[in-house]
């Protein structure tokens, strides 16, 4: 009964939302100037990527790479849905990113590092220097006994040493797992354990918001956490933010911790041949949040992944050798892995003021700019007219990570792009390696708030709960899936084949034994609607994941962090709308009998979340409630809490085991008077916790 009501509500919500949002959005056309220079301007490209040409259409992507030995099969489906792209070949990712550029671009900057402190000079690293540094580091890693297939965890900030270390691993086939630098030591430790790394690579410190953070302290916690979970870390290699000087207070642990720069001395000038690795070997792991508390390591392949990001960088981001490309994402997230090539920046974009990005863009001559809605909202709020003061000129801009409001989009277009730059709204995720839906910037018109049609060779379909297709223009939302595999798709979840199959294919695969890719639509985990013109609008996650400022946080992870506080009996985390960050978590906790509610407990909960996950997961508010609203079978009704937190009506709660508590919590959060807002909840929040 309760389910029926919810279903009905959901349909009404999506239709109402579309009616409100949809009709006013107009198309914006790319300029003739942009079109004339674009890498991909032939609309017929899509004819080459129709499903009847699949999978051979993707040979064009593999051709963009340099191979040591050619591949034999475009797509090997023998172990479906564990796809092997371009199987049977030999290749090296580091060779493709570094070595093959030497002859032509040796003296050109590969990376430009901009430090957060304004006074520090930029550091420009040419391809030749990059080659030298990557080789020395590869020699060092080899010297430590690491070999292809071993895993190494990094917990690095945004510094040039990070891509250097990644590329050195790739040269030897060592699987790297970079944990976002802003995550806590504990979060890093559990990822070390899951990946089975014996080595942690970190940096002593880095700048953030004007403070030189002691980052080495996190390494000690990470190693301890991994140890407690049963994974011994033998060595911690510590880069120095200022080479030759130790910038952290935490002491080095003798025998375990080693300064990278000191060790590197032994490998000066050494070269390491890039290994000819199997094309379907693993390149890296990227941990991401899912429905359970355990983070999942998305495993990406060497050849398929590299081919996909190379092709999409060229065609969608429109990157050419003479461009200066700046992607604001942190390399610790998938966007940074896939789409950081030429530009780097250490700190926060609004430090010391909201004009900083535009000054940097002007000084470096940046012409391709890549950022996220949360940064766009923040820069707009703090300095709406700042971009006008600077003489940079962007030809193309990207937004990624969460849906962008048409208002914010228009500011990005008018002010940041100066009505000249095209915008690509690229929709994709950690698991997909590269873009799924986006406009092709010289071919399609832009529409604020929609990511656009699918990228070449990507064939989305929206299914309802029963597996029936939802047609375009119907105004109904559903679960967006991709009908076919593509080269950038993850290979598996590290160490958990079953979870991979269950999470991404469990709902819509009807024949688990099938070796035919047509039986395995990939469920992306987002709700979406497709307008009559074929453009997709993404509504947000459908699982228990909260997208905070474009970063995926698992509610279960946050809840288990709360339970590490001894006084807490139960915890429930829900997403709340936030003007800048999109969504932020709010926490409800019930305390154990006999314990008095107090501010101290609230503080301990916040501290626990920061320690277990990181400051990024800091909740907006923590409420100590007398009891959680529960179904008769004892399940916490997160949906009810989400409605309360977002100042909405809770709906019918009479079927709950304890309906009275709902009103108590409502008064605690919203006050005595009914002040709920009438406008509809965004779809992801409306659907939140519904599966229960
Ligand atoms: C969301 C980031 C709307 C989406 C690349 C997805 C977006 C999750 C967009 C993946 C976009 C990403 N429009 N929503 N352009 N891009 N998302 O794994 O909900 O960190 O499932 O990868 O971000 O986040 P992830």
XYZ file of C-alpha atoms and ligand atoms in Angstrom:
717
model
C 0.000 0.000 0.000
C 2.661 2.464 1.070
C 4.659 1.541 -2.020
C 1.746 2.323 -4.317
C 1.380 5.796 -2.880
C 5.068 6.461 -3.275
C 5.060 5.385 -6.882
C 2.211 7.667 -7.697
C 3.865 10.583 -5.943
C 7.037 9.981 -7.851
C 5.405 10.139 -11.244
C 3.573 13.274 -10.287
C 6.771 14.866 -9.080
C 8.671 14.217 -12.265
C 5.934 15.381 -14.558
C 5.329 18.507 -12.550
C 9.015 19.289 -12.425
C 9.452 18.937 -16.117
C 6.462 21.094 -16.853
C 7.982 23.834 -14.723
C 11.596 23.568 -15.721
C 11.532 22.347 -19.198
C 9.664 24.699 -21.444
C 11.658 27.847 -20.782
C 15.079 26.460 -21.646
C 16.234 27.596 -25.044
C 19.020 26.261 -27.165
C 22.354 28.014 -27.379
C 24.326 27.515 -30.580
C 28.086 27.088 -30.735
C 29.789 29.975 -32.529
C 30.943 29.623 -36.128
C 34.440 30.350 -34.916
C 34.362 27.415 -32.545
C 32.858 25.116 -35.134
C 35.498 26.001 -37.683
C 38.340 24.855 -35.451
C 36.735 21.891 -33.667
C 38.306 18.442 -33.791
C 34.979 16.792 -34.484
C 32.496 18.732 -36.574
C 30.969 16.109 -38.829
C 27.444 15.178 -37.688
C 27.742 11.953 -39.661
C 30.106 10.670 -36.991
C 27.057 9.304 -35.190
C 26.204 7.128 -38.185
C 29.509 5.354 -37.685
C 28.597 4.528 -34.093
C 25.113 3.048 -34.463
C 24.436 -0.194 -32.622
C 24.635 -2.304 -35.779
C 28.261 -1.168 -36.121
C 29.065 -2.084 -32.528
C 31.673 -2.996 -31.297
C 33.892 -2.430 -34.352
C 33.070 1.280 -34.350
C 35.391 1.654 -31.369
C 38.419 0.533 -33.375
C 38.740 4.214 -34.224
C 39.444 4.892 -30.526
C 42.066 2.164 -30.245
C 43.745 3.622 -33.333
C 44.431 6.819 -31.434
C 46.867 4.903 -29.214
C 50.329 3.545 -29.892
C 50.447 -0.225 -29.499
C 53.455 -2.463 -28.862
C 51.510 -5.401 -30.275
C 48.144 -5.085 -32.010
C 45.014 -6.404 -30.301
C 43.169 -9.423 -31.661
C 39.563 -8.967 -30.539
C 37.715 -5.665 -30.326
C 35.375 -6.890 -27.592
C 35.778 -10.235 -25.898
C 32.486 -11.135 -24.186
C 33.420 -14.675 -23.109
C 33.308 -13.712 -19.423
C 30.266 -11.400 -19.649
C 29.666 -8.916 -18.075
C 33.420 -8.673 -17.422
C 34.235 -7.124 -20.759
C 37.672 -7.305 -22.321
C 38.239 -4.485 -24.767
C 40.903 -4.681 -27.442
C 41.982 -8.049 -26.059
C 45.205 -9.762 -26.933
C 47.337 -6.676 -27.549
C 50.306 -5.196 -25.697
C 50.408 -1.580 -24.642
C 51.697 0.853 -22.001
C 49.699 3.830 -20.704
C 52.765 5.787 -19.575
C 54.370 5.369 -22.980
C 51.230 6.750 -24.585
C 50.990 9.736 -22.246
C 54.674 10.631 -22.090
C 57.204 8.926 -24.387
C 55.329 9.232 -27.624
C 55.060 12.992 -27.194
C 58.801 13.522 -26.721
C 59.862 13.857 -30.330
C 57.324 16.527 -31.171
C 56.637 18.225 -27.867
C 59.676 17.540 -25.694
C 60.144 21.185 -24.769
C 56.488 21.940 -24.354
C 54.876 22.159 -20.930
C 53.071 18.950 -20.033
C 51.947 20.267 -16.651
C 51.855 23.707 -15.131
C 51.593 23.612 -11.368
C 50.105 26.673 -9.669
C 50.656 26.828 -5.920
C 47.984 28.183 -3.637
C 50.215 30.881 -2.115
C 50.020 33.734 -4.610
C 53.713 34.523 -4.359
C 55.064 31.110 -5.249
C 56.112 30.935 -8.884
C 54.338 28.559 -11.257
C 56.209 25.378 -11.984
C 56.191 24.317 -15.588
C 57.210 20.744 -16.375
C 58.054 19.926 -19.961
C 57.449 16.536 -21.522
C 61.192 15.896 -21.399
C 61.328 16.733 -17.678
C 58.234 14.668 -17.070
C 59.867 11.763 -18.870
C 63.006 12.056 -16.753
C 61.135 12.293 -13.471
C 58.751 9.468 -14.293
C 61.664 7.252 -15.270
C 63.617 7.914 -12.082
C 60.541 7.210 -10.038
C 59.793 4.031 -11.942
C 63.372 2.927 -11.268
C 62.808 3.621 -7.586
C 59.576 1.635 -7.464
C 61.241 -1.236 -9.270
C 64.145 -0.966 -6.838
C 61.695 -1.488 -3.989
C 60.664 -4.769 -5.572
C 57.317 -3.677 -6.953
C 56.115 -5.393 -10.079
C 53.197 -5.470 -12.511
C 49.910 -6.292 -10.825
C 50.980 -5.083 -7.347
C 48.814 -2.391 -5.793
C 50.098 0.862 -4.338
C 47.930 3.358 -2.496
C 48.537 7.110 -2.735
C 47.108 9.724 -0.433
C 48.378 12.746 -2.277
C 47.294 16.367 -2.601
C 47.100 18.277 -5.885
C 50.762 18.561 -6.757
C 52.790 17.701 -9.839
C 54.274 14.728 -7.986
C 50.882 13.024 -8.123
C 50.635 12.511 -11.901
C 54.366 11.745 -11.950
C 53.840 8.960 -9.425
C 50.774 7.655 -11.271
C 52.623 7.547 -14.575
C 55.630 5.811 -13.000
C 53.303 3.062 -11.751
C 51.638 2.809 -15.151
C 55.068 2.359 -16.743
C 55.579 -0.809 -14.724
C 52.000 -2.065 -14.652
C 51.687 -1.353 -10.928
C 48.023 -0.724 -10.127
C 47.665 2.626 -8.373
C 44.868 3.642 -6.078
C 44.854 7.352 -5.335
C 42.685 8.223 -2.346
C 41.388 11.800 -2.462
C 43.776 13.892 -0.329
C 40.893 15.428 1.616
C 39.755 12.033 2.880
C 40.743 11.116 6.402
C 43.573 8.775 7.359
C 41.010 6.153 8.350
C 39.245 6.299 5.000
C 42.643 5.891 3.352
C 43.472 2.955 5.637
C 40.356 1.008 4.737
C 41.127 1.498 1.040
C 44.707 0.323 1.588
C 43.327 -2.798 3.181
C 40.780 -3.478 0.463
C 43.345 -3.128 -2.304
C 46.017 -5.107 -0.431
C 48.688 -2.402 -0.835
C 51.960 -2.822 1.018
C 53.112 0.650 0.154
C 51.616 4.055 0.850
C 52.821 7.128 -1.003
C 51.954 10.475 0.511
C 53.216 14.036 0.947
C 54.249 15.774 4.151
C 51.974 18.784 3.719
C 50.019 20.948 1.313
C 48.318 24.317 1.196
C 44.624 24.692 1.706
C 42.825 27.956 2.367
C 45.985 29.666 3.522
C 47.138 26.893 5.872
C 49.984 24.454 5.360
C 48.205 21.251 6.406
C 50.144 18.503 8.224
C 49.207 15.671 5.908
C 51.760 13.149 7.158
C 49.615 12.753 10.295
C 46.984 11.054 8.102
C 49.514 8.501 6.883
C 50.111 7.285 10.434
C 46.378 6.845 10.978
C 46.004 5.150 7.584
C 48.745 2.633 8.332
C 47.304 1.913 11.765
C 43.794 1.464 10.357
C 45.040 -0.853 7.603
C 46.993 -2.825 10.194
C 43.957 -3.253 12.402
C 42.061 -4.509 9.368
C 44.797 -7.040 8.696
C 46.872 -5.349 5.995
C 50.467 -4.546 6.888
C 52.027 -1.491 5.256
C 55.755 -1.985 4.946
C 56.808 1.409 3.688
C 55.461 4.925 3.595
C 57.137 7.057 0.948
C 56.827 10.732 1.773
C 57.145 13.455 -0.851
C 58.145 16.846 0.534
C 56.043 19.831 -0.478
C 59.272 21.817 -0.311
C 62.018 19.379 -1.367
C 64.809 19.140 1.184
C 62.640 20.438 3.984
C 60.170 18.568 6.159
C 56.982 20.603 6.482
C 54.984 18.404 8.867
C 55.098 18.178 12.642
C 54.370 14.452 12.824
C 57.640 12.539 13.238
C 58.840 10.109 10.576
C 58.690 6.473 11.727
C 62.188 4.968 11.459
C 62.414 1.934 9.202
C 58.970 2.559 7.738
C 58.846 6.152 6.529
C 61.251 7.324 3.866
C 61.577 10.666 2.118
C 60.996 10.179 -1.567
C 63.554 12.826 -2.497
C 66.317 11.141 -0.516
C 65.572 7.775 -2.040
C 65.372 9.250 -5.539
C 69.009 10.323 -5.282
C 70.022 6.698 -5.911
C 68.124 6.570 -9.181
C 69.229 9.826 -10.788
C 69.245 9.682 -14.554
C 67.999 6.090 -14.714
C 65.668 4.977 -17.448
C 63.130 2.197 -17.288
C 61.735 0.688 -20.443
C 57.933 0.898 -20.436
C 56.611 -2.646 -20.065
C 54.560 -4.141 -22.879
C 51.509 -4.983 -20.796
C 48.418 -6.991 -21.706
C 45.826 -4.564 -23.045
C 43.197 -5.812 -20.608
C 45.453 -5.481 -17.564
C 44.362 -3.180 -14.741
C 45.628 0.404 -14.774
C 44.207 1.732 -11.529
C 41.555 1.454 -8.843
C 39.285 4.315 -7.918
C 37.267 3.858 -4.753
C 33.751 5.147 -4.758
C 30.710 5.058 -2.505
C 27.896 2.638 -2.984
C 24.848 1.374 -1.190
C 26.699 -0.599 1.466
C 29.174 0.893 3.929
C 32.114 -0.694 2.130
C 33.667 1.476 -0.569
C 34.101 -0.254 -3.884
C 37.253 -0.160 -5.922
C 36.317 0.476 -9.543
C 38.998 -1.294 -11.554
C 39.886 0.291 -14.872
C 41.733 -1.310 -17.752
C 44.802 -0.087 -19.563
C 43.797 -0.038 -23.226
C 40.025 0.392 -23.178
C 40.142 3.143 -20.582
C 42.990 4.978 -22.247
C 41.392 4.778 -25.669
C 38.120 6.115 -24.325
C 39.566 9.079 -22.456
C 41.859 9.912 -25.356
C 39.011 10.005 -27.849
C 36.636 11.949 -25.615
C 39.357 14.454 -24.678
C 39.908 15.072 -28.343
C 36.309 15.182 -29.538
C 34.364 16.488 -26.557
C 36.841 18.640 -24.649
C 38.329 19.600 -27.993
C 41.899 19.543 -26.736
C 44.681 20.297 -29.212
C 48.432 20.442 -28.607
C 48.434 24.249 -28.677
C 45.680 24.611 -26.074
C 46.180 25.396 -22.416
C 43.723 23.205 -20.594
C 42.765 23.672 -16.967
C 40.634 21.142 -15.155
C 39.817 22.246 -11.612
C 38.934 18.748 -10.418
C 41.129 17.045 -7.861
C 43.131 14.179 -9.347
C 41.809 12.100 -6.441
C 38.482 11.833 -8.259
C 37.781 10.139 -11.539
C 37.525 13.443 -13.429
C 41.083 14.266 -12.468
C 42.322 10.844 -13.534
C 40.557 10.885 -16.863
C 40.675 14.490 -17.894
C 43.684 16.270 -16.433
C 46.338 16.717 -19.022
C 47.891 20.147 -19.126
C 46.887 22.270 -16.163
C 47.120 21.849 -12.410
C 46.291 23.839 -9.342
C 46.877 23.070 -5.669
C 44.450 24.996 -3.530
C 40.858 26.145 -3.272
C 39.598 28.233 -6.199
C 38.357 31.112 -4.077
C 41.618 31.637 -2.194
C 42.472 34.412 -1.536
C 39.449 35.759 -3.464
C 36.955 34.838 -6.161
C 39.049 36.477 -8.876
C 41.859 33.968 -8.499
C 40.819 31.483 -11.200
C 40.369 34.236 -13.750
C 43.765 35.743 -12.901
C 45.376 32.349 -13.326
C 43.516 31.800 -16.593
C 44.688 35.180 -17.879
C 48.291 34.678 -16.804
C 48.616 31.191 -18.258
C 46.498 31.776 -21.333
C 44.072 29.009 -20.413
C 41.533 28.480 -23.189
C 39.790 25.279 -22.097
C 38.233 25.312 -18.655
C 36.726 22.355 -16.823
C 34.963 22.584 -13.485
C 31.918 21.541 -11.443
C 28.584 23.211 -10.645
C 29.546 23.639 -6.997
C 32.556 25.767 -7.974
C 30.441 27.676 -10.494
C 27.833 28.468 -7.819
C 30.496 29.557 -5.366
C 32.355 31.784 -7.813
C 29.082 33.294 -8.940
C 28.039 34.037 -5.394
C 31.343 35.527 -4.287
C 32.267 37.446 -7.400
C 29.547 37.552 -10.053
C 31.359 40.166 -12.117
C 34.951 39.157 -11.408
C 35.462 37.388 -14.760
C 34.892 40.705 -16.582
C 38.022 42.145 -15.036
C 40.316 39.672 -16.747
C 41.328 39.269 -20.344
C 41.365 35.482 -20.659
C 39.363 33.923 -23.507
C 37.924 30.439 -23.251
C 36.945 28.504 -26.346
C 35.299 25.691 -24.454
C 34.135 24.973 -20.917
C 32.887 21.886 -19.171
C 30.660 21.251 -16.187
C 30.627 17.881 -14.469
C 29.726 16.108 -11.270
C 26.129 17.070 -10.541
C 23.179 18.598 -12.303
C 23.632 22.314 -12.970
C 20.744 24.712 -12.480
C 19.868 26.656 -15.649
C 20.521 29.899 -13.709
C 24.060 28.882 -12.824
C 24.571 27.581 -16.366
C 23.605 30.940 -17.834
C 26.025 32.790 -15.549
C 28.769 30.365 -16.585
C 27.929 30.994 -20.247
C 27.460 34.777 -20.072
C 30.093 35.808 -17.558
C 32.756 33.123 -17.473
C 32.534 32.125 -21.107
C 31.789 35.711 -22.202
C 29.147 34.300 -24.569
C 31.890 32.929 -26.748
C 32.842 29.641 -25.190
C 30.819 26.507 -25.751
C 29.752 24.519 -22.702
C 29.718 20.751 -22.497
C 27.719 19.339 -19.601
C 29.349 15.941 -19.328
C 27.458 13.254 -17.459
C 29.299 10.126 -16.371
C 30.695 8.445 -13.285
C 33.685 6.735 -11.699
C 32.572 3.398 -13.079
C 32.267 4.571 -16.666
C 35.803 5.920 -17.094
C 34.693 8.729 -19.383
C 31.740 10.757 -20.633
C 28.435 9.019 -21.357
C 26.170 11.901 -22.292
C 27.279 15.282 -23.523
C 26.768 17.474 -26.528
C 29.438 17.240 -29.195
C 30.351 20.888 -28.939
C 30.575 21.772 -32.630
C 27.637 19.598 -33.654
C 24.865 20.025 -31.079
C 23.142 23.023 -29.594
C 23.465 23.452 -25.826
C 20.485 23.400 -23.504
C 20.978 24.697 -19.951
C 20.386 22.013 -17.335
C 20.514 19.056 -19.763
C 23.659 17.128 -20.423
C 22.505 16.525 -23.989
C 22.420 13.407 -26.163
C 24.778 10.460 -25.729
C 28.433 10.445 -26.777
C 29.246 8.463 -29.951
C 28.751 4.747 -29.436
C 26.901 5.141 -26.138
C 23.293 3.949 -26.357
C 21.289 4.897 -23.279
C 17.877 3.582 -22.382
C 15.624 4.593 -19.509
C 13.810 1.729 -17.773
C 11.045 1.884 -15.237
C 11.014 -0.360 -12.162
C 9.519 -3.239 -14.127
C 12.103 -3.071 -16.897
C 9.792 -1.444 -19.445
C 11.355 1.257 -21.604
C 10.330 4.823 -20.916
C 10.090 6.637 -24.200
C 11.512 10.041 -24.930
C 9.147 12.937 -24.548
C 6.894 11.000 -22.184
C 7.873 13.293 -19.322
C 8.501 10.303 -17.083
C 11.659 9.612 -15.161
C 13.334 6.264 -14.703
C 16.650 4.475 -14.258
C 19.100 5.351 -16.973
C 21.126 2.434 -18.316
C 23.504 1.956 -21.228
C 22.506 -0.818 -23.617
C 26.016 -1.668 -24.705
C 29.487 -1.834 -23.161
C 32.065 0.770 -24.253
C 35.853 0.866 -23.922
C 35.943 3.109 -20.831
C 33.703 0.904 -18.686
C 35.188 -0.459 -15.468
C 36.364 -4.064 -15.547
C 35.052 -5.140 -12.157
C 34.928 -4.130 -8.504
C 38.315 -5.004 -7.082
C 38.061 -8.357 -5.321
C 34.279 -8.546 -5.551
C 32.948 -9.925 -8.814
C 29.532 -10.643 -7.372
C 29.041 -7.111 -6.174
C 29.931 -5.815 -9.633
C 27.332 -8.013 -11.318
C 24.682 -7.323 -8.703
C 25.160 -3.544 -8.508
C 25.295 -2.685 -12.189
C 23.432 -5.512 -13.913
C 21.363 -7.226 -11.221
C 18.193 -5.284 -11.815
C 17.784 -5.558 -15.578
C 19.727 -8.625 -16.679
C 17.350 -11.489 -17.350
C 19.824 -14.201 -18.228
C 22.865 -14.312 -15.972
C 24.512 -16.973 -18.145
C 24.307 -14.945 -21.341
C 27.510 -14.116 -23.204
C 25.687 -11.653 -25.443
C 26.295 -8.036 -24.517
C 22.693 -7.201 -25.468
C 21.533 -8.980 -22.333
C 23.611 -6.787 -20.040
C 22.402 -3.183 -19.885
C 24.607 -1.250 -17.461
C 22.610 0.482 -14.718
C 24.279 3.786 -14.029
C 22.601 4.539 -10.700
C 20.994 7.825 -11.729
C 17.423 8.819 -12.407
C 16.887 10.612 -15.734
C 14.284 11.920 -18.174
C 14.665 12.194 -21.916
C 12.991 15.120 -23.620
C 11.338 14.841 -27.023
C 14.470 16.262 -28.664
C 16.510 13.340 -27.317
C 18.402 15.355 -24.708
C 18.797 13.748 -21.300
C 18.305 15.511 -18.019
C 19.930 13.821 -15.041
C 17.988 13.951 -11.803
C 20.532 12.493 -9.395
C 21.466 9.250 -7.681
C 18.840 6.622 -7.094
C 20.879 4.703 -4.533
C 21.828 5.715 -1.010
C 24.545 8.026 -2.206
C 24.599 11.747 -1.482
C 26.311 13.945 -4.031
C 27.994 16.669 -1.964
C 29.583 19.325 -4.145
C 30.049 16.725 -6.859
C 31.568 14.175 -4.490
C 29.836 10.883 -3.914
C 29.355 9.985 -0.268
C 27.661 6.809 0.859
C 25.043 7.363 3.548
C 25.908 3.983 5.027
C 29.518 5.055 5.410
C 28.491 8.196 7.253
C 26.073 6.242 9.413
C 28.703 3.713 10.411
C 31.012 6.596 11.309
C 28.310 7.875 13.703
C 28.078 4.478 15.324
C 31.720 4.618 16.317
C 30.620 7.103 19.004
C 29.834 4.855 21.983
C 26.689 6.745 23.032
C 25.010 6.334 19.648
C 22.500 3.534 19.199
C 21.214 4.332 15.719
C 22.004 6.815 12.973
C 20.265 7.884 9.780
C 21.727 10.245 7.210
C 19.669 12.154 4.645
C 20.460 14.671 1.895
C 19.396 18.310 2.265
C 19.315 20.898 -0.498
C 22.125 23.424 -0.253
C 22.572 26.586 -2.246
C 26.269 26.067 -2.960
C 27.038 22.403 -2.513
C 23.903 20.995 -4.123
C 23.306 18.479 -1.357
C 24.722 18.148 2.145
C 24.177 15.393 4.673
C 22.031 15.888 7.757
C 22.299 13.375 10.533
C 19.721 11.932 12.902
C 20.974 9.909 15.846
C 19.238 8.022 18.615
C 21.277 7.569 21.764
C 21.522 4.569 24.024
C 19.157 4.287 27.007
C 20.390 6.100 30.086
C 22.548 8.575 28.144
C 21.570 12.256 28.331
C 21.428 14.201 25.043
C 24.090 16.908 24.960
C 26.022 19.191 22.655
C 29.095 17.135 23.501
C 27.545 14.093 21.838
C 26.692 16.134 18.755
C 30.304 17.335 18.608
C 31.585 13.798 18.956
C 29.398 12.650 16.070
C 30.737 15.419 13.825
C 34.290 14.631 14.842
C 33.767 10.924 14.162
C 32.467 11.641 10.655
C 35.434 13.884 9.938
C 37.839 11.265 11.208
C 36.349 8.275 9.481
C 35.584 9.925 6.131
C 36.902 13.451 6.035
C 35.771 17.062 6.408
C 33.945 16.814 3.118
C 31.268 14.689 4.798
C 30.705 17.156 7.654
C 26.946 17.249 8.283
C 24.969 20.465 8.160
C 23.154 19.533 11.377
C 23.001 16.646 13.810
C 19.715 15.959 15.599
C 19.444 13.733 18.631
C 15.996 12.162 18.345
C 13.992 10.125 20.856
C 13.609 7.321 18.303
C 13.871 6.793 14.553
C 10.670 6.628 12.501
C 10.390 2.943 11.652
C 8.313 0.541 9.626
C 6.621 -2.275 11.461
C 9.444 -4.544 10.431
C 11.868 -2.169 12.158
C 13.458 -0.436 9.165
C 14.391 3.228 9.532
C 12.278 5.435 7.247
C 14.949 7.729 5.841
C 12.446 9.081 3.371
C 10.420 10.634 6.205
C 13.522 12.207 7.718
C 14.555 13.555 4.318
C 11.160 15.232 3.954
C 11.478 16.808 7.406
C 15.012 18.028 6.799
C 13.993 19.600 3.505
C 11.034 21.390 5.109
C 8.478 19.318 3.259
C 5.335 17.544 4.264
C 6.047 14.028 5.539
C 3.012 12.495 3.881
C 1.064 9.620 5.333
C 2.952 8.021 8.213
C 0.083 6.126 9.813
C 1.470 2.785 8.666
C 4.675 3.308 10.658
C 5.355 1.468 13.883
C 5.785 4.769 15.768
C 3.959 7.585 13.937
C 4.039 9.870 17.004
C 7.767 10.214 16.888
C 7.536 11.739 13.426
C 5.679 14.757 14.765
C 8.154 15.121 17.627
C 11.061 15.118 15.195
C 9.240 17.475 12.858
C 8.778 20.028 15.642
C 12.407 19.623 16.648
C 13.564 20.403 13.114
C 10.884 22.660 11.641
C 9.418 24.278 14.753
C 5.889 24.117 16.129
C 4.086 25.758 13.213
C 3.699 23.953 9.965
C 6.021 25.866 7.645
C 6.601 23.293 4.961
C 7.335 24.487 1.445
C 4.929 23.559 -1.276
C 7.354 23.322 -4.201
C 8.260 19.818 -5.223
C 11.306 18.081 -3.847
C 14.071 17.382 -6.342
C 13.740 13.843 -7.614
C 16.790 12.369 -5.933
C 15.595 13.537 -2.518
C 11.986 12.607 -3.200
C 13.152 9.093 -4.023
C 15.686 8.906 -1.245
C 15.406 5.874 0.985
C 12.384 4.714 -0.909
C 13.496 1.186 -1.524
C 12.839 0.300 2.078
C 26.551 12.865 -10.909
C 31.951 12.107 -11.466
C 24.318 15.621 -13.561
C 25.657 11.676 -11.193
C 32.312 12.228 -12.955
C 26.633 10.521 -11.189
C 26.136 14.406 -12.850
C 27.647 10.933 -10.169
C 26.921 14.914 -13.916
C 28.978 10.308 -10.406
C 26.297 15.848 -14.814
C 28.126 13.536 -12.767
N 24.999 16.160 -14.591
N 24.853 14.765 -12.680
N 26.951 16.411 -15.824
N 28.147 14.361 -13.825
N 26.934 13.569 -12.149
O 31.506 8.866 -9.671
O 24.718 11.538 -10.157
O 32.249 11.049 -8.657
O 26.034 9.284 -10.869
O 31.920 10.771 -11.107
O 27.718 12.350 -10.278
O 29.959 10.819 -9.538
P 31.453 10.350 -9.672
